[in-house]
PDB file of C-alpha atoms in Angstrom:
ATOM      1  CA  MET I   1     175.589 141.919 144.514  1.00 47.00           C
ATOM      2  CA  THR I   2     174.802 142.185 148.384  1.00 48.00           C
ATOM      3  CA  ALA I   3     174.267 140.467 151.250  1.00 46.00           C
ATOM      4  CA  LEU I   4     170.934 141.564 151.361  1.00 42.00           C
ATOM      5  CA  SER I   5     169.604 140.964 147.713  1.00 44.00           C
ATOM      6  CA  VAL I   6     171.243 136.838 147.966  1.00 44.00           C
ATOM      7  CA  GLU I   7     169.161 135.798 150.897  1.00 50.00           C
ATOM      8  CA  ALA I   8     165.925 137.265 149.459  1.00 51.00           C
ATOM      9  CA  ARG I   9     166.262 135.492 146.392  1.00 54.00           C
ATOM     10  CA  PRO I  10     163.511 132.270 146.749  1.00 54.00           C
ATOM     11  CA  PRO I  11     164.757 128.942 147.334  1.00 52.00           C
ATOM     12  CA  LEU I  12     164.137 126.750 143.578  1.00 49.00           C
ATOM     13  CA  PRO I  13     161.924 123.927 143.581  1.00 50.00           C
ATOM     14  CA  SER I  14     162.765 120.385 143.722  1.00 52.00           C
ATOM     15  CA  GLU I  15     162.530 118.361 141.409  1.00 53.00           C
ATOM     16  CA  PRO I  16     159.031 115.791 141.499  1.00 67.00           C
ATOM     17  CA  ARG I  17     160.419 112.304 141.636  1.00 78.00           C
ATOM     18  CA  PRO I  18     158.923 110.432 139.216  1.00 86.00           C
ATOM     19  CA  LEU I  19     156.501 107.722 139.466  1.00 89.00           C
ATOM     20  CA  SER I  20     157.482 103.967 140.038  1.00 91.00           C
ATOM     21  CA  ASP I  21     155.572 101.933 137.863  1.00 91.00           C
ATOM     22  CA  ARG I  22     153.329 100.629 140.311  1.00 92.00           C
ATOM     23  CA  GLU I  23     152.607 104.167 141.258  1.00 94.00           C
ATOM     24  CA  VAL I  24     151.291 104.622 137.633  1.00 94.00           C
ATOM     25  CA  ALA I  25     150.004 101.945 137.519  1.00 94.00           C
ATOM     26  CA  ASP I  26     147.846 102.095 140.656  1.00 94.00           C
ATOM     27  CA  GLY I  27     146.592 105.778 139.529  1.00 94.00           C
ATOM     28  CA  PHE I  28     145.723 104.731 136.055  1.00 95.00           C
ATOM     29  CA  VAL I  29     143.470 102.533 137.700  1.00 94.00           C
ATOM     30  CA  ARG I  30     142.379 104.800 140.056  1.00 94.00           C
ATOM     31  CA  GLY I  31     141.145 107.056 136.546  1.00 94.00           C
ATOM     32  CA  ASP I  32     144.085 109.383 137.207  1.00 93.00           C
ATOM     33  CA  GLU I  33     144.524 110.893 133.676  1.00 93.00           C
ATOM     34  CA  HIS I  34     148.058 112.198 134.559  1.00 93.00           C
ATOM     35  CA  CYS I  35     148.974 108.648 135.246  1.00 94.00           C
ATOM     36  CA  LEU I  36     147.243 107.465 131.865  1.00 93.00           C
ATOM     37  CA  ALA I  37     149.789 110.152 130.299  1.00 94.00           C
ATOM     38  CA  VAL I  38     152.667 108.899 131.983  1.00 94.00           C
ATOM     39  CA  ALA I  39     151.919 105.491 131.038  1.00 94.00           C
ATOM     40  CA  HIS I  40     151.238 106.203 127.616  1.00 94.00           C
ATOM     41  CA  ALA I  41     154.517 108.201 127.604  1.00 93.00           C
ATOM     42  CA  ARG I  42     156.443 105.479 129.142  1.00 94.00           C
ATOM     43  CA  TRP I  43     155.226 102.833 127.294  1.00 94.00           C
ATOM     44  CA  HIS I  44     153.942 103.518 123.898  1.00 93.00           C
ATOM     45  CA  GLY I  45     157.750 102.600 122.380  1.00 93.00           C
ATOM     46  CA  LEU I  46     157.100  99.292 123.677  1.00 93.00           C
ATOM     47  CA  VAL I  47     153.306  98.951 122.256  1.00 93.00           C
ATOM     48  CA  HIS I  48     154.498 100.515 119.243  1.00 93.00           C
ATOM     49  CA  ALA I  49     157.693  98.571 118.646  1.00 93.00           C
ATOM     50  CA  LEU I  50     155.502  94.832 118.980  1.00 92.00           C
ATOM     51  CA  ALA I  51     153.132  95.868 116.742  1.00 91.00           C
ATOM     52  CA  ALA I  52     155.647  97.241 113.839  1.00 90.00           C
ATOM     53  CA  ARG I  53     157.277  94.252 114.063  1.00 90.00           C
ATOM     54  CA  THR I  54     154.285  91.951 113.475  1.00 88.00           C
ATOM     55  CA  LEU I  55     152.528  94.001 111.105  1.00 84.00           C
ATOM     56  CA  GLY I  56     155.151  95.211 109.292  1.00 86.00           C
ATOM     57  CA  ASP I  57     153.608  98.453 109.012  1.00 83.00           C
ATOM     58  CA  ALA I  58     154.390 101.665 110.888  1.00 87.00           C
ATOM     59  CA  ARG I  59     150.970 103.713 110.214  1.00 87.00           C
ATOM     60  CA  GLU I  60     148.981 100.577 111.263  1.00 87.00           C
ATOM     61  CA  ALA I  61     151.039  99.396 114.948  1.00 90.00           C
ATOM     62  CA  GLU I  62     150.627 103.069 115.299  1.00 92.00           C
ATOM     63  CA  ASP I  63     146.980 102.916 115.468  1.00 91.00           C
ATOM     64  CA  VAL I  64     147.271  99.577 117.171  1.00 92.00           C
ATOM     65  CA  GLY I  65     148.897 101.688 119.424  1.00 93.00           C
ATOM     66  CA  GLN I  66     146.046 103.705 120.670  1.00 93.00           C
ATOM     67  CA  GLN I  67     143.813 101.121 120.430  1.00 93.00           C
ATOM     68  CA  VAL I  68     145.925  99.164 123.187  1.00 94.00           C
ATOM     69  CA  PHE I  69     145.710 102.612 125.180  1.00 95.00           C
ATOM     70  CA  LEU I  70     142.128 103.446 124.568  1.00 94.00           C
ATOM     71  CA  ALA I  71     141.481  99.414 125.373  1.00 94.00           C
ATOM     72  CA  ALA I  72     143.179  99.839 128.701  1.00 95.00           C
ATOM     73  CA  TRP I  73     141.569 102.783 129.360  1.00 94.00           C
ATOM     74  CA  ARG I  74     138.397 101.871 129.141  1.00 93.00           C
ATOM     75  CA  GLY I  75     139.193  98.603 130.770  1.00 94.00           C
ATOM     76  CA  ARG I  76     141.348  99.633 133.989  1.00 93.00           C
ATOM     77  CA  ALA I  77     139.231  97.636 136.180  1.00 92.00           C
ATOM     78  CA  GLY I  78     140.513  94.617 135.356  1.00 92.00           C
ATOM     79  CA  TYR I  79     144.278  94.933 135.716  1.00 93.00           C
ATOM     80  CA  ARG I  80     145.117  93.161 138.616  1.00 92.00           C
ATOM     81  CA  PRO I  81     148.632  94.113 139.854  1.00 90.00           C
ATOM     82  CA  GLU I  82     148.802  90.726 141.579  1.00 91.00           C
ATOM     83  CA  ARG I  83     149.052  88.676 137.980  1.00 90.00           C
ATOM     84  CA  GLY I  84     151.478  90.815 136.792  1.00 91.00           C
ATOM     85  CA  PRO I  85     153.584  94.109 136.070  1.00 93.00           C
ATOM     86  CA  PHE I  86     151.305  96.847 134.307  1.00 95.00           C
ATOM     87  CA  PRO I  87     153.969  96.680 131.276  1.00 93.00           C
ATOM     88  CA  GLY I  88     152.655  93.281 130.948  1.00 93.00           C
ATOM     89  CA  TRP I  89     149.001  93.850 131.198  1.00 94.00           C
ATOM     90  CA  LEU I  90     149.915  96.200 128.370  1.00 95.00           C
ATOM     91  CA  VAL I  91     151.492  93.634 126.065  1.00 93.00           C
ATOM     92  CA  GLY I  92     148.619  91.014 126.742  1.00 93.00           C
ATOM     93  CA  ILE I  93     146.091  93.954 125.588  1.00 94.00           C
ATOM     94  CA  THR I  94     148.464  94.888 122.100  1.00 93.00           C
ATOM     95  CA  ARG I  95     148.864  90.587 120.904  1.00 92.00           C
ATOM     96  CA  ARG I  96     144.583  90.948 120.852  1.00 91.00           C
ATOM     97  CA  LYS I  97     145.050  94.419 119.226  1.00 90.00           C
ATOM     98  CA  ILE I  98     147.235  92.463 116.722  1.00 90.00           C
ATOM     99  CA  ALA I  99     145.379  89.695 116.223  1.00 90.00           C
ATOM    100  CA  ASP I 100     142.254  91.923 115.568  1.00 86.00           C
ATOM    101  CA  ALA I 101     144.624  93.848 113.494  1.00 85.00           C
ATOM    102  CA  LEU I 102     145.763  90.928 111.134  1.00 84.00           C
ATOM    103  CA  ALA I 103     142.148  89.575 110.742  1.00 83.00           C
ATOM    104  CA  ALA I 104     140.946  92.815 109.257  1.00 79.00           C
ATOM    105  CA  ARG I 105     144.227  92.825 106.498  1.00 75.00           C
ATOM    106  CA  THR I 106     142.845  89.686 105.819  1.00 76.00           C
ATOM    107  CA  ARG I 107     138.800  90.523 104.983  1.00 72.00           C
ATOM    108  CA  ARG I 108     140.294  93.505 103.510  1.00 68.00           C
ATOM    109  CA  ARG I 109     142.247  91.349 101.375  1.00 69.00           C
ATOM    110  CA  ASP I 110     139.505  88.211 100.421  1.00 67.00           C
ATOM    111  CA  LEU I 111     136.857  90.832 100.095  1.00 67.00           C
ATOM    112  CA  VAL I 112     139.033  92.128  96.793  1.00 64.00           C
ATOM    113  CA  VAL I 113     139.851  89.484  95.593  1.00 63.00           C
ATOM    114  CA  ALA I 114     135.742  88.745  95.317  1.00 63.00           C
ATOM    115  CA  VAL I 115     135.214  91.821  93.704  1.00 61.00           C
ATOM    116  CA  GLY I 116     137.222  90.978  91.688  1.00 60.00           C
ATOM    117  CA  GLU I 117     136.602  87.259  90.513  1.00 60.00           C
ATOM    118  CA  ARG I 118     132.566  88.955  90.319  1.00 58.00           C
ATOM    119  CA  LEU I 119     134.414  90.058  87.032  1.00 54.00           C
ATOM    120  CA  SER I 120     136.132  87.369  85.773  1.00 53.00           C
ATOM    121  CA  PRO I 121     134.616  86.753  82.380  1.00 52.00           C
ATOM    122  CA  ASP I 122     133.607  83.337  82.013  1.00 50.00           C
ATOM    123  CA  GLY I 123     130.821  84.830  85.040  1.00 46.00           C
ATOM    124  CA  LEU I 124     132.097  82.252  87.497  1.00 46.00           C
ATOM    125  CA  SER I 125     131.389  83.904  90.736  1.00 48.00           C
ATOM    126  CA  ALA I 126     133.240  83.814  94.033  1.00 46.00           C
ATOM    127  CA  PRO I 127     131.858  81.663  97.172  1.00 46.00           C
ATOM    128  CA  ASP I 128     129.579  83.769  99.474  1.00 48.00           C
ATOM    129  CA  PRO I 129     131.485  84.123 102.194  1.00 43.00           C
ATOM    130  CA  ASP I 130     129.944  87.760 104.376  1.00 48.00           C
ATOM    131  CA  ARG I 131     127.985  89.344 101.869  1.00 51.00           C
ATOM    132  CA  VAL I 132     126.436  91.955 104.447  1.00 47.00           C
ATOM    133  CA  LEU I 133     130.551  92.769 105.669  1.00 48.00           C
ATOM    134  CA  GLU I 134     130.780  92.822 101.889  1.00 55.00           C
ATOM    135  CA  ARG I 135     128.416  95.486 101.032  1.00 57.00           C
ATOM    136  CA  ILE I 136     129.154  97.216 104.372  1.00 53.00           C
ATOM    137  CA  VAL I 137     133.078  98.258 102.959  1.00 61.00           C
ATOM    138  CA  VAL I 138     132.033  98.234  99.505  1.00 64.00           C
ATOM    139  CA  THR I 139     129.451 100.794  99.581  1.00 67.00           C
ATOM    140  CA  GLY I 140     131.732 103.136 100.938  1.00 68.00           C
ATOM    141  CA  GLU I 141     134.517 102.413  98.591  1.00 73.00           C
ATOM    142  CA  LEU I 142     132.432 102.249  95.261  1.00 73.00           C
ATOM    143  CA  ALA I 143     131.284 106.219  96.741  1.00 73.00           C
ATOM    144  CA  LYS I 144     135.295 107.776  95.938  1.00 78.00           C
ATOM    145  CA  LEU I 145     134.953 106.291  92.565  1.00 80.00           C
ATOM    146  CA  PRO I 146     134.697 108.245  89.380  1.00 83.00           C
ATOM    147  CA  ALA I 147     130.889 108.080  88.000  1.00 81.00           C
ATOM    148  CA  ALA I 148     131.851 105.192  85.222  1.00 83.00           C
ATOM    149  CA  GLN I 149     134.815 102.665  87.498  1.00 83.00           C
ATOM    150  CA  ARG I 150     131.471 103.004  90.316  1.00 79.00           C
ATOM    151  CA  GLU I 151     128.969 102.070  87.548  1.00 82.00           C
ATOM    152  CA  VAL I 152     130.965  98.971  86.046  1.00 83.00           C
ATOM    153  CA  LEU I 153     131.651  97.760  89.748  1.00 80.00           C
ATOM    154  CA  ALA I 154     128.226  98.022  90.900  1.00 78.00           C
ATOM    155  CA  MET I 155     126.750  96.648  87.974  1.00 80.00           C
ATOM    156  CA  ALA I 156     129.179  93.151  88.994  1.00 79.00           C
ATOM    157  CA  PHE I 157     129.188  93.724  92.882  1.00 73.00           C
ATOM    158  CA  TYR I 158     125.578  94.140  92.792  1.00 68.00           C
ATOM    159  CA  GLY I 159     124.496  92.780  89.806  1.00 70.00           C
ATOM    160  CA  ASP I 160     126.491  89.693  89.612  1.00 75.00           C
ATOM    161  CA  LEU I 161     127.045  90.591  86.188  1.00 79.00           C
ATOM    162  CA  THR I 162     129.824  89.687  83.932  1.00 85.00           C
ATOM    163  CA  GLN I 163     131.920  92.351  81.819  1.00 86.00           C
ATOM    164  CA  VAL I 164     130.200  91.510  78.629  1.00 88.00           C
ATOM    165  CA  GLN I 165     126.912  91.758  80.249  1.00 85.00           C
ATOM    166  CA  ILE I 166     128.184  95.337  81.175  1.00 86.00           C
ATOM    167  CA  ALA I 167     129.130  96.016  77.878  1.00 86.00           C
ATOM    168  CA  GLU I 168     125.590  94.896  76.332  1.00 85.00           C
ATOM    169  CA  ARG I 169     123.335  96.926  79.253  1.00 82.00           C
ATOM    170  CA  THR I 170     125.708 100.171  79.095  1.00 81.00           C
ATOM    171  CA  GLY I 171     126.998 100.307  75.464  1.00 85.00           C
ATOM    172  CA  MET I 172     130.383 100.567  76.533  1.00 85.00           C
ATOM    173  CA  PRO I 173     132.826  99.198  74.367  1.00 89.00           C
ATOM    174  CA  LEU I 174     134.359  96.059  76.534  1.00 88.00           C
ATOM    175  CA  GLY I 175     137.296  97.210  76.369  1.00 88.00           C
ATOM    176  CA  THR I 176     136.441 100.603  77.914  1.00 89.00           C
ATOM    177  CA  VAL I 177     134.233  98.081  80.419  1.00 88.00           C
ATOM    178  CA  LYS I 178     137.617  96.278  81.651  1.00 88.00           C
ATOM    179  CA  SER I 179     139.543  99.044  81.464  1.00 88.00           C
ATOM    180  CA  HIS I 180     136.754 101.123  84.248  1.00 85.00           C
ATOM    181  CA  ALA I 181     136.696  97.665  86.294  1.00 86.00           C
ATOM    182  CA  ARG I 182     140.922  97.234  86.170  1.00 87.00           C
ATOM    183  CA  ARG I 183     141.421 100.730  87.162  1.00 87.00           C
ATOM    184  CA  GLY I 184     138.368 100.821  90.063  1.00 83.00           C
ATOM    185  CA  LEU I 185     139.806  97.980  91.336  1.00 84.00           C
ATOM    186  CA  ASP I 186     143.449  99.317  91.964  1.00 83.00           C
ATOM    187  CA  ARG I 187     141.640 102.315  93.537  1.00 82.00           C
ATOM    188  CA  MET I 188     139.764 100.150  95.807  1.00 78.00           C
ATOM    189  CA  ARG I 189     142.411  97.530  96.895  1.00 77.00           C
ATOM    190  CA  ARG I 190     145.146 100.516  97.464  1.00 76.00           C
ATOM    191  CA  SER I 191     142.383 102.138  99.472  1.00 73.00           C
ATOM    192  CA  LEU I 192     141.348  99.213 101.232  1.00 69.00           C
ATOM    193  CA  ASN I 193     145.434  98.353 102.147  1.00 67.00           C
ATOM    194  CA  GLU I 194     145.859 101.698 103.175  1.00 63.00           C
ATOM    195  CA  ALA I 195     143.059 101.692 105.828  1.00 57.00           C
ATOM    196  CA  PRO I 196     143.748 101.336 109.368  1.00 52.00           C
ATOM    197  CA  GLY I 197     142.289  97.679 110.555  1.00 48.00           C
ATOM    198  CA  GLY I 198     139.653  99.529 113.338  1.00 42.00           C
ATOM    199  CA  ARG I 199     137.610 100.253 110.149  1.00 45.00           C
ATOM    200  CA  ALA I 200     136.633  96.881 108.826  1.00 44.00           C
ATOM    201  CA  ALA I 201     136.626  95.253 112.189  1.00 40.00           C
ATOM    202  CA  THR I 202     134.111  98.085 112.894  1.00 38.00           C
ATOM    203  CA  ALA I 203     132.155  96.983 110.165  1.00 37.00           C
ATOM    204  CA  ALA I 204     131.833  93.292 111.089  1.00 36.00           C
ATOM    205  CA  GLN I 205     130.387  94.306 115.110  1.00 38.00           C
ATOM    206  CA  ALA I 206     127.696  96.550 112.898  1.00 34.00           C
ATOM    207  CA  THR I 207     127.249  93.387 110.558  1.00 29.00           C
ATOM    208  CA  ALA I 208     127.149  91.066 113.837  1.00 32.00           C
ATOM    209  CA  GLY I 209     123.173  92.439 114.878  1.00 32.00           C
ATOM    210  CA  ALA I 210     121.858  92.074 111.412  1.00 30.00           C
ATOM    211  CA  ALA I 211     123.543  88.499 110.696  1.00 32.00           C
TER     212      ALA I 211
END
């Protein structure tokens, strides 16, 4: 290699200096999408670990992580550096989203219990907590069931009928009604337990204006 060729080689670009936490926070608040990406890469692990430790569910924790950064981005004008560092602000949002997820999980479980109690052979109905919320969520879940299971559970939920009454109206043997109800409830329970917290929370928000 000649000296001329060495001299003609362009200089290698220098590595960019990593942004400090304060620079990331300042850019984030200004709406800089590059700083959003840096913030997500830098602190998503912290958010996910906190959510996973509390919720005990990796999928639900991932959903909470997405909600946290979406909420932070939309509410970035509310960050005040004099009140604490940016990661601490994200942790505060994370705790609120975890609380929302736990509340949504409780609502889903209560919903399954309410539907199950409406199918009790003695005809005792469950207390009427939030009928509008139940109808919004149950309607979506019933639509996913096979026709026979959907018919039995719809009559129980919307018609407040016992299994004996459903058997009389449909002509199905009582044992068949019980089997369809049990299998349908099992499907709904699995679907509701696997659903992200956002779905029940959205249903609750949608019912607020209708209540």
